[in-house]
Structure formats: structure tokens, C-alpha cells
Coordinates of C-alpha atoms in Angstrom, one line a residue:
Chain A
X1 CA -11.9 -17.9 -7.9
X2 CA -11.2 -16.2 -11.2
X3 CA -7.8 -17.9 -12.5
X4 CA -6.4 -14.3 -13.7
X5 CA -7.0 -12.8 -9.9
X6 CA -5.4 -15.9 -8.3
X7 CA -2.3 -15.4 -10.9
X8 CA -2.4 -11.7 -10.2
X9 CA -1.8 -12.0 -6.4
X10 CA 0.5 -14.6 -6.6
X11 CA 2.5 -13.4 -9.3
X12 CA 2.3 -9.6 -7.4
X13 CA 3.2 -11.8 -3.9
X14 CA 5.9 -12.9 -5.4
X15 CA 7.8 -10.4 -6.8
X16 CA 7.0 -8.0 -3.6
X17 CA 8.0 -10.9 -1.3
X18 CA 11.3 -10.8 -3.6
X19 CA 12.4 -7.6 -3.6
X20 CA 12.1 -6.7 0.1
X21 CA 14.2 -9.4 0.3
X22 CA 16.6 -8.6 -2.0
X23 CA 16.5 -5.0 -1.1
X24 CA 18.0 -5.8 2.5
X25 CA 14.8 -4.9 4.7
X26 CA 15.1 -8.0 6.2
X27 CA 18.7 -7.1 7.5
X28 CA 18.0 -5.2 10.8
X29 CA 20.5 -2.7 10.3
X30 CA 19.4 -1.7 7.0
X31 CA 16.3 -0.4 8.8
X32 CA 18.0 0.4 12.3
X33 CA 20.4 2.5 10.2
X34 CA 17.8 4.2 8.3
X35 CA 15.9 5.0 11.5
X36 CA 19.2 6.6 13.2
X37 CA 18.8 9.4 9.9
X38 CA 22.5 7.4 8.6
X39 CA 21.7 5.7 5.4
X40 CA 18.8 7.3 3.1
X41 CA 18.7 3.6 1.2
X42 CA 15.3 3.0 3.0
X43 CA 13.9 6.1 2.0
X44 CA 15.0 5.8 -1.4
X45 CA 13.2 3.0 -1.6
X46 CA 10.0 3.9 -0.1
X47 CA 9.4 7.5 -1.7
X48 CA 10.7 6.0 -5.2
X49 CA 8.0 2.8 -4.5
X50 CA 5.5 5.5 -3.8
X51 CA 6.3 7.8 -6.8
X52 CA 6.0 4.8 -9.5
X53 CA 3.0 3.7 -8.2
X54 CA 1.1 6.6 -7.7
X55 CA 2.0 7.7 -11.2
X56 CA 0.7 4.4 -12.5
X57 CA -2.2 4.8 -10.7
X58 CA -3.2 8.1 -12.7
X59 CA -3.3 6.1 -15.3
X60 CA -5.1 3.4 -14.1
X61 CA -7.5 5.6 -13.3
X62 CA -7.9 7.5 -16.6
X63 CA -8.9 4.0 -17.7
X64 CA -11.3 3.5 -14.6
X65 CA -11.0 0.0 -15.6
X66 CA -8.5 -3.0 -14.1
X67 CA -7.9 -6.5 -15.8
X68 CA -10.1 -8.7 -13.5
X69 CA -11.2 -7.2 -11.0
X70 CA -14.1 -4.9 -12.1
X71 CA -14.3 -1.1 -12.3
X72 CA -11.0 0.7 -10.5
X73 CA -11.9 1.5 -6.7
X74 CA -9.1 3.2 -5.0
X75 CA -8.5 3.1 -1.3
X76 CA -9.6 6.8 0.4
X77 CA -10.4 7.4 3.7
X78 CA -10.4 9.6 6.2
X79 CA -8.0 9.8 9.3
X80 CA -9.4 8.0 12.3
X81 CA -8.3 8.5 16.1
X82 CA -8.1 4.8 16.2
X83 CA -5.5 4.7 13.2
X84 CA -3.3 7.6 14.7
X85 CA -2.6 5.7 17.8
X86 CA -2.3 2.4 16.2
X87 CA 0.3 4.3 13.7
X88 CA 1.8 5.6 16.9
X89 CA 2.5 2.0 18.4
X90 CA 3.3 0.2 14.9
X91 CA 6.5 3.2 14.9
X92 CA 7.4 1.9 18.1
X93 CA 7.6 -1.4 17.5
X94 CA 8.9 -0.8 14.0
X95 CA 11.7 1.3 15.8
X96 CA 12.4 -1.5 18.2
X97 CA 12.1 -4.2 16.2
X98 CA 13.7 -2.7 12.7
X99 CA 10.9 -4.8 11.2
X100 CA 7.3 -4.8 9.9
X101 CA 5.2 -7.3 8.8
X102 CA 6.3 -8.2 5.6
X103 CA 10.8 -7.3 5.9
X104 CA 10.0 -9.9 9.3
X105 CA 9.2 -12.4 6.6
X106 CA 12.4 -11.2 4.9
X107 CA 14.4 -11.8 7.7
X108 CA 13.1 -15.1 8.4
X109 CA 13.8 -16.3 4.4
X110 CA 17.3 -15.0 5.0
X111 CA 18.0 -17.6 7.8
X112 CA 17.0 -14.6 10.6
X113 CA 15.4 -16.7 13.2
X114 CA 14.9 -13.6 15.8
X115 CA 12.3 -12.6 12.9
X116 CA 10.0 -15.3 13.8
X117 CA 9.8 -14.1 17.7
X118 CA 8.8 -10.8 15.7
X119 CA 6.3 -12.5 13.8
X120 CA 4.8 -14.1 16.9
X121 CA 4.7 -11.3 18.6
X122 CA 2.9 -9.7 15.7
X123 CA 0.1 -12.5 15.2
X124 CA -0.1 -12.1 19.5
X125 CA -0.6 -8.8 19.2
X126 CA -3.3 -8.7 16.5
X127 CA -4.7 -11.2 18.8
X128 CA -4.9 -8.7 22.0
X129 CA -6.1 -6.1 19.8
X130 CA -9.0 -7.7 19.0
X131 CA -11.5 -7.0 16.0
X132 CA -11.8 -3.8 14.7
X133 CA -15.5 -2.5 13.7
X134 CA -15.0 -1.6 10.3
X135 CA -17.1 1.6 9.6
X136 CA -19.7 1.3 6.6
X137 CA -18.0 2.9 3.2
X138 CA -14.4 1.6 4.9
X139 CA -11.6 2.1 2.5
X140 CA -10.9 -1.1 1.4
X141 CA -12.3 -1.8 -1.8
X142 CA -15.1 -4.1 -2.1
X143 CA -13.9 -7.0 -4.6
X144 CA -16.0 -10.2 -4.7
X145 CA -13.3 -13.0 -5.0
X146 CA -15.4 -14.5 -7.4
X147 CA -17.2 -12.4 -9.8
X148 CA -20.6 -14.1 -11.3
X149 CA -20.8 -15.2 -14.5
X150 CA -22.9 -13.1 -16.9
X151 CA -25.5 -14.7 -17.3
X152 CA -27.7 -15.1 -20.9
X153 CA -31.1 -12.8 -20.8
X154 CA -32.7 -15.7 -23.1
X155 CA -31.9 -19.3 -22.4
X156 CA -31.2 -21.4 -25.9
X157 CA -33.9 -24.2 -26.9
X158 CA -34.6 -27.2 -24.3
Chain B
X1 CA 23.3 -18.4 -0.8
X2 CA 23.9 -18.8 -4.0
X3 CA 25.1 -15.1 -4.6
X4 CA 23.4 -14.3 -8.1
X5 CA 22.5 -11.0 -6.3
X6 CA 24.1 -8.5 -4.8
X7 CA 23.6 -8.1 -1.2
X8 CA 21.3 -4.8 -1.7
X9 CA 19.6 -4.4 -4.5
X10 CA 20.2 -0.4 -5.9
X11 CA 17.3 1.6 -4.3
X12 CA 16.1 2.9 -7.9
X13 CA 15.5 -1.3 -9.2
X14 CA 14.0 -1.9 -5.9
X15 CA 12.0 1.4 -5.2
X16 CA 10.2 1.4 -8.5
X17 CA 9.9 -2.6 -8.4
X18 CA 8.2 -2.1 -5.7
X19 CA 6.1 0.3 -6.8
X20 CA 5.0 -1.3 -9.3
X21 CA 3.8 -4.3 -7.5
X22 CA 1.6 -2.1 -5.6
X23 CA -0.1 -0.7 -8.7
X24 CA -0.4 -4.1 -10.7
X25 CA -2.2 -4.9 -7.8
X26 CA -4.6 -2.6 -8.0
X27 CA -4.4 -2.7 -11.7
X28 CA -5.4 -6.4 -12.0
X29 CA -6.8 -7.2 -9.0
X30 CA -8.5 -4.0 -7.7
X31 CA -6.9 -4.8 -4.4
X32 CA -4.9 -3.0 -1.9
X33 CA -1.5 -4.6 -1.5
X34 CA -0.7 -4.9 2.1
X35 CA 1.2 -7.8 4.6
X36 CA -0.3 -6.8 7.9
X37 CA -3.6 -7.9 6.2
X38 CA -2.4 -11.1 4.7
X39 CA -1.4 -12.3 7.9
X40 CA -4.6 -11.2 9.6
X41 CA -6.5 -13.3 7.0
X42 CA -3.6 -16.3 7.3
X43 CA -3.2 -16.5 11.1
X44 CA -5.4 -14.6 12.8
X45 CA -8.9 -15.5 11.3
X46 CA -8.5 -19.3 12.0
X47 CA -7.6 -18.2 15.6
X48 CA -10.7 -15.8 16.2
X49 CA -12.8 -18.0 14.0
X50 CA -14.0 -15.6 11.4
X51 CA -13.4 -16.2 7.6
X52 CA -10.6 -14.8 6.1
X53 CA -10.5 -13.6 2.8
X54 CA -8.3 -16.3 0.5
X55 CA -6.6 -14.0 -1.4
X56 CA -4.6 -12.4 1.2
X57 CA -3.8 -16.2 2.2
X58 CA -2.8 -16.3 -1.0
X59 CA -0.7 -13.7 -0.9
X60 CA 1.0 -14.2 1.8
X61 CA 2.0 -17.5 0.7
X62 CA 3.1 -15.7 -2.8
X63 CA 5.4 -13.2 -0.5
X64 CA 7.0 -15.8 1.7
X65 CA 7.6 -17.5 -1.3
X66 CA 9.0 -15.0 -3.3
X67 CA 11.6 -14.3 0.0
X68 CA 12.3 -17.7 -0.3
X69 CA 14.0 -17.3 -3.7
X70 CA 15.4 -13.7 -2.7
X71 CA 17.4 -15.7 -0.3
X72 CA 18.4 -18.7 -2.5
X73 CA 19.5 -16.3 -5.2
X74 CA 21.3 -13.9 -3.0
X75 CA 24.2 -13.1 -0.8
X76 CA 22.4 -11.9 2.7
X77 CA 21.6 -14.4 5.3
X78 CA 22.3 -14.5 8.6
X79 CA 21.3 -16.4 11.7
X80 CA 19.2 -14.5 14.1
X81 CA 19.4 -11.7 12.1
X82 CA 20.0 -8.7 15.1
X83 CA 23.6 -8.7 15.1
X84 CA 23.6 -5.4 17.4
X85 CA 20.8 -5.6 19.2
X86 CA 22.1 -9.3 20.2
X87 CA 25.7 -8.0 21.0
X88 CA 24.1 -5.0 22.9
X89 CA 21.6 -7.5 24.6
X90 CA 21.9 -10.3 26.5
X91 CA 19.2 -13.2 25.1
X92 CA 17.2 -12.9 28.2
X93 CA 16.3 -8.9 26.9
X94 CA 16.4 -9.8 23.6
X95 CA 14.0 -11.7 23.4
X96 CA 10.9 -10.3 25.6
X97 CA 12.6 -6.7 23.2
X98 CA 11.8 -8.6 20.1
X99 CA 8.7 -9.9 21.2
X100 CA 7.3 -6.8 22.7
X101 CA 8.4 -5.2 19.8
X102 CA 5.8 -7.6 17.4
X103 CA 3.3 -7.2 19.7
X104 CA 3.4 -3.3 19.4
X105 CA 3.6 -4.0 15.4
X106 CA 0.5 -6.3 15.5
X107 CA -1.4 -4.2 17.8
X108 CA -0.9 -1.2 16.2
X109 CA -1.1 -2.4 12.3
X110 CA -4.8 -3.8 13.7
X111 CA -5.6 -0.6 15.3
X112 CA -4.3 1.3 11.9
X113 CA -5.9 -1.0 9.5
X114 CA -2.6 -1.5 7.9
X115 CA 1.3 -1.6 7.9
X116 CA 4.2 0.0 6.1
X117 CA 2.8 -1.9 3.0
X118 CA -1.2 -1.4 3.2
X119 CA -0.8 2.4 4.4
X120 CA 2.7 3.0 3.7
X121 CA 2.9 2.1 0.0
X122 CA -0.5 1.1 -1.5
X123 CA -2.5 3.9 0.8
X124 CA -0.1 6.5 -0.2
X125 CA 0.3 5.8 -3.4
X126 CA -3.4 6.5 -3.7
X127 CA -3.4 9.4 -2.3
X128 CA -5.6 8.6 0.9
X129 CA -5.6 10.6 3.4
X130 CA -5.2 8.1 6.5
X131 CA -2.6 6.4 5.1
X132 CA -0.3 9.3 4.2
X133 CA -1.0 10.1 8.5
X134 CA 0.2 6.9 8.8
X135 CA 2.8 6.5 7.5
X136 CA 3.9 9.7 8.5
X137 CA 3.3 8.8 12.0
X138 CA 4.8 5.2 11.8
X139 CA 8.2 6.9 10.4
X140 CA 8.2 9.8 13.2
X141 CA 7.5 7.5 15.7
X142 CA 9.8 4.6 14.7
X143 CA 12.6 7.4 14.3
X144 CA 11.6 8.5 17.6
X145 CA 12.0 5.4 19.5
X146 CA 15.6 4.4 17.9
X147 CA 16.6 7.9 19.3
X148 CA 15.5 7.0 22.4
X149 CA 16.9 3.5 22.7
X150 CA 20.3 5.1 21.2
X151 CA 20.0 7.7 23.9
X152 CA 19.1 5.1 27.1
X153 CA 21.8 2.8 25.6
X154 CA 24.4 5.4 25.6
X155 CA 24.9 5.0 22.0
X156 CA 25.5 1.2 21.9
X157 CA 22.4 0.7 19.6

């Protein structure tokens, strides 16, 4: 795989797995309180996360262009039935829980073993959901890992 | 542990941090920054048997890592890490609550095609229309339930 995507992801990984940390979502009543409409930290957060990066992202795509990953294809799909429901049951569990993927793993760096039952229940219930059929032109953008080489139109001598 | 940070960092260094971890994603990368998706590729795939992608292994390992330090650096940690919910709870309910709880977020995540992070922040930020639903309906519902379990618990959670 292309060195500067590996040290992209990481580097991104690691700062993201960093400041949910350090920003307390792993703390369940950080969340719980922000769900009870008490504390507006979590919502700070979030909209000002959203903000910065969708202003970035304008002018990422003035440039239509990222570092080393090809030409700039944003995600952009429509709403599915399947995705409102599934939103419907992730709230509930997020409500239960006070977690989500990623402030679980939080929780578990910050010595909070209940996180891991979380977690496990999150791979189980990936598990019971089963593969999704993703529909053709899907939102994800379509990145090869490994992007080919150019290669030369006229090959040099013997 | 080591208390070099403070136990919350202030919204406006970890909002816009944040933020901008989402676009260098995209910025670098050209991919949409999102956990439930890591850990679909990490766990999941070698369970079902299909290949996942190595980059969200990747990054998965990049987050836990990064958490890792968080929690070296900083002030917060705590054992089991539901405080209320365990006082409120006996372990026997806790623990089928948390469970159940993970389930729904894995289930539904799989069924969204993404998470508070893939939807919430990176979808959003783009502007697409299913994840702005979905976030908006993981936040109404999420508020929803933890008005209900305050209600059934009498205020106790």
C-alpha cells in the first residue's frame, strides 16, 4: 500500500482515537448527561467537529484534488429505509449504552471495562445483522488501496 | 494517569480537532472517516470470512492507539466506567443492559452503514443527505430512550 495513505490513516487514527478520549466521550456520563438535554459539551463538540470540517471540505473541493488518494470523491447518498431504522436502533443503543463505536474504545483505554461488554455486543450485533447488499454507485468512495504505478508508454533499450 | 490533561478537553480544541481529522481524511486519503466500519473490517470480516479492507484495520488500530495515549496522558479513568448505571443496576441487569445495548449499536450501525463517526461526522460534514437523517435520527432516538429509562427508573438514571 502507498506509504503516504498508510501514514495518513494512522496518523488521522491517531489523533481521532486521541481526542475522543481526551474529550471525555468515553466517560458515560459525559454522554448520558448530554442525552438528558443537561450539559451542551457533547454538542459543542459534534456541531463544531462538523462546522470545521465541512468548511475544509469546500476547499478541498475547490481543489478537486487530495494528497494520495486520487481525484476528491465525497460521500453522497440518498436516504434508505434500511438506514432510517438502523439509525433508529443505533439511538437506542447509543441512549442505553452512552456509547458508540469508537467513545466504547475510549472507555475501554480509560480503564472502563463495562466498554468491552459494549464492544462485544457491538461485533455480536453486526454479526446478527448480517451483510448488507450494497447498492451499485453506494456512497462510499471507491479508493484502490494501492494505486498502479504509471507506467512508461515506451520501454527504454533491452 | 499521568494527568498532563485536563479531564475534558474544552469543546472548541476538541470540536474542531475533530473536525479536522475527518477532513484530512478525506483530504489525504479520499476516505470516509468512520469506527463502525473499522471494526466491521477488524472483527467482523475474519468472522463472516470476507476480506476486509486493511485500511480501516489500520485504522482502527491507529484509534485504539491514539486512546491509549489519551489515557496515559490524562486524568480520567475509571474501572467499569458506568458509575450510575452500576449503582442504579444490580450486575446481573447490567450487564445483559450493556450488552443489549452493543447489540442494538452493531445492528443498527450495519443496517445504517455507519455510526456517529461515518454518518455523524464525515457524512455530514459532506453534506450527504443519509447521513444528516442519520444522525438526526441517532440523536432523537438516543435522547428518546434516556427519557424513557429516566422516566421507568423514576429518575434514578
Amino acid at each position: 500500500m502507498n506509504r503516504g495513505l498508510r501514514a495518513s490513516t494512522a496518523g488521522v487514527g491517531i489523533a481521532f482515537g486521541f481526542l475522543i478520549t481526551g474529550s471525555g466521550f468515553g466517560n458515560y456520563t459525559t454522554i448520558h448527561q448530554a442525552l438528558l438535554l443537561r450539559s451542551w459539551y457533547l454538542f459543542a463538540v459534534f456541531c463544531s467537529a462538523v462546522a470545521v470540517a465541512a468548511a475544509v471540505l469546500m476547499l478541498l473541493r475547490r481543489s478537486g484534488t487530495t494528497r494520495y488518494g486520487g481525484p476528491l470523491r465525497l460521500p453522497h447518498g440518498p436516504i434508505r429505509r434500511r438506514q432510517v431504522y438502523g439509525a433508529a436502533i443505533f439511538g437506542a443503543g447509543f441512549g442505553l449504552t452512552g456509547a458508540c463505536p469508537g467513545s466504547a474504545v475510549a472507555m475501554v483505554a480509560t480503564g472502563g471495562l463495562g466498554g468491552l461488554l459494549v464492544l462485544a455486543g457491538l461485533v455480536g450485533g453486526m454479526c446478527l445483522r448480517g451483510p448488507t447488499a450494497r447498492p451499485a454507485g453506494s456512497q462510499q468512495p471507491d479508493v484502490r488501496a494501492d494505486p498502479l504505478p504509471v507506467q512508461p508508454l515506451i520501454r527504454r533499450g533491452p | 494517569m499521568l494527568k498532563l490533561l485536563p479531564a475534558l478537553l474544552p469543546w472548541w480544541l476538541a470540536g474542531p480537532g475533530l473536525g479536522l481529522c475527518v477532513a484530512a481524511l478525506y483530504g489525504l486519503a479520499n476516505r470516509r472517516l468512520g469506527v463502525s466500519g473499522a471494526w466491521l473490517a477488524a472483527v467482523v470480516a475474519p468472522i463472516e470470512g470476507w476480506p476486509g479492507e486493511r485500511w480501516r484495520v489500520e485504522f482502527l488500530a491507529a484509534v485504539i492507539g491514539g486512546a491509549l495515549a489519551a489515557s496515559v496522558l490524562g486524568s480520567a479513568t475509571r474501572l467499569i466506567g458506568y458509575p450510575v448505571l452500576s449503582r442504579t443496576l444490580p450486575a446481573a441487569a447490567l450487564l445483559p443492559v450493556l450488552a443489549t445495548g452493543g447489540l442494538a449499536l452493531g445492528y443498527g450501525a450495519r443496517c445504517a452503514e455507519g455510526c456517529t463517526s461515518g454518518h455523524g461526522l464525515s457524512g455530514c460534514a459532506s453534506g450527504s443527505p443519509d447521513s444528516l437523517a442519520a444522525t438526526a435520527i441517532f440523536f432523537a432516538a438516543a435522547v428518546a430512550v434516556t427519557f424513557a429509562v429516566q422516566a421507568l427508573t423514576g429518575g434514578a438514571l
